[in-house]
Tab-separated table of C-alpha atoms in Angstrom:
chain	number	residue	atom	x	y	z
A	1	MET	CA	-29.014	37.348	-12.260
A	2	LYS	CA	-27.424	38.279	-9.006
A	3	ASN	CA	-29.547	37.699	-5.516
A	4	PHE	CA	-26.916	38.948	-3.210
A	5	LEU	CA	-24.196	42.122	-2.574
A	6	ARG	CA	-20.905	42.298	-0.773
A	7	LEU	CA	-21.019	45.191	1.042
A	8	ASP	CA	-18.202	47.334	2.415
A	9	GLY	CA	-17.057	46.540	5.673
A	10	ARG	CA	-14.465	47.405	7.991
A	11	SER	CA	-14.260	43.989	10.116
A	12	ILE	CA	-10.742	41.915	9.361
A	13	LEU	CA	-12.698	38.717	10.421
A	14	SER	CA	-16.328	38.916	8.461
A	15	VAL	CA	-17.708	40.029	5.379
A	16	PRO	CA	-20.709	42.150	5.349
A	17	TYR	CA	-23.536	40.712	2.751
A	18	MET	CA	-27.229	41.764	1.541
A	19	TYR	CA	-29.048	39.113	-0.052
A	20	ILE	CA	-32.964	38.327	-1.020
A	21	ASP	CA	-34.684	35.331	0.479
A	22	HIS	CA	-38.291	34.219	0.952
A	23	LYS	CA	-40.489	34.964	3.877
A	24	ASP	CA	-40.278	31.290	4.358
A	25	TYR	CA	-36.368	32.079	4.604
A	26	LEU	CA	-35.457	28.703	1.955
A	27	ALA	CA	-31.901	30.495	2.152
A	28	ASP	CA	-31.162	29.121	5.636
A	29	SER	CA	-31.153	25.467	4.882
A	30	LEU	CA	-28.619	26.027	2.257
A	31	LEU	CA	-26.309	27.852	4.296
A	32	THR	CA	-26.263	25.193	6.871
A	33	GLN	CA	-25.954	22.656	4.657
A	34	ASN	CA	-22.926	24.381	3.264
A	35	HIS	CA	-21.800	24.915	6.767
A	36	VAL	CA	-21.740	28.497	6.312
A	37	SER	CA	-21.345	30.850	9.566
A	38	VAL	CA	-23.965	33.650	9.546
A	39	ARG	CA	-24.612	36.586	11.997
A	40	PHE	CA	-27.489	38.150	10.895
A	41	GLY	CA	-28.688	41.528	11.108
A	42	SER	CA	-31.574	43.494	9.874
A	43	GLU	CA	-34.194	42.268	7.451
A	44	PHE	CA	-36.501	44.920	5.321
A	45	SER	CA	-39.914	43.730	3.493
A	46	ARG	CA	-42.993	45.094	2.443
A	47	ASP	CA	-46.112	44.295	3.639
A	48	ASN	CA	-47.370	42.723	-0.077
A	49	SER	CA	-44.125	41.181	-0.789
A	50	PRO	CA	-43.173	37.467	-0.208
A	51	TYR	CA	-39.298	38.349	0.099
A	52	ARG	CA	-37.103	39.886	2.286
A	53	ILE	CA	-33.796	41.882	2.115
A	54	ILE	CA	-31.348	40.374	4.819
A	55	ILE	CA	-28.318	42.203	6.036
A	56	CYS	CA	-25.865	39.163	7.384
A	57	LYS	CA	-22.092	38.984	8.581
A	58	VAL	CA	-20.075	35.591	7.083
A	59	ARG	CA	-16.728	34.770	8.326
A	60	LYS	CA	-13.937	35.851	5.570
A	61	LYS	CA	-13.205	31.704	5.303
A	62	ASP	CA	-16.868	31.064	4.510
A	63	THR	CA	-17.420	33.702	1.445
A	64	ALA	CA	-16.843	31.278	-1.119
A	65	GLU	CA	-19.504	28.944	0.299
A	66	PHE	CA	-21.885	31.951	1.080
A	67	GLU	CA	-21.858	32.697	-2.755
A	68	LYS	CA	-22.292	29.185	-3.951
A	69	SER	CA	-25.486	28.878	-1.585
A	70	MET	CA	-26.900	32.251	-3.019
A	71	GLU	CA	-26.571	30.690	-6.525
A	72	LEU	CA	-28.368	27.245	-5.568
A	73	LEU	CA	-31.359	29.583	-3.543
A	74	CYS	CA	-32.241	30.625	-7.354
A	75	ASN	CA	-32.810	27.245	-8.103
A	76	LYS	CA	-34.388	26.598	-4.710
A	77	MET	CA	-36.773	29.246	-5.285
A	78	LEU	CA	-38.012	28.132	-9.074
A	79	LEU	CA	-38.221	24.529	-7.586
A	80	PHE	CA	-40.677	25.967	-4.914
A	81	GLY	CA	-42.649	27.778	-7.505
A	82	HIS	CA	-41.396	31.507	-6.833
A	83	ASN	CA	-41.216	32.194	-10.214
A	84	ASP	CA	-40.867	36.138	-9.597
A	85	TYR	CA	-37.759	35.474	-7.927
A	86	MET	CA	-35.385	36.128	-10.333
A	87	GLU	CA	-37.446	39.407	-11.615
A	88	PHE	CA	-37.588	40.548	-8.029
A	89	CYS	CA	-34.072	40.479	-7.462
A	90	ASN	CA	-33.399	42.100	-11.041
A	91	ASN	CA	-35.438	45.036	-9.698
A	92	ILE	CA	-33.705	45.382	-6.606
A	93	MET	CA	-30.571	45.290	-7.758
A	94	GLU	CA	-31.007	47.768	-10.724
A	95	THR	CA	-32.682	50.124	-8.258
A	96	LEU	CA	-29.430	49.708	-5.852
A	97	GLY	CA	-27.272	50.144	-8.954
A	98	GLN	CA	-29.467	53.483	-9.918
A	99	ASN	CA	-29.104	54.936	-6.271
A	100	ARG	CA	-25.573	53.923	-5.603
A	101	GLY	CA	-23.770	57.005	-4.212
A	102	ALA	CA	-27.110	59.195	-4.665
A	103	ALA	CA	-27.063	59.691	-0.808
């Protein structure tokens, strides 16, 4: 199960990512704990959903720790009782996969 995507970017210093988080921003503490430097960009959500799609940039040297943090986020969501998180991520990733290149 994937809750993030590595996006195409042109920077030599950073890598753009998209990840799915909760409205309480549970990923932030994991990123801080793993010493990942992140620059946050746009954020997208629906009114009736507790989840957010967040666009960010991560330093190239921190990408492995970022991806490790995203794996830990799945476990943290379950610990906090967000049992539908994995299903939500699968639906979003499936939708993105179907629409990739459609524009």
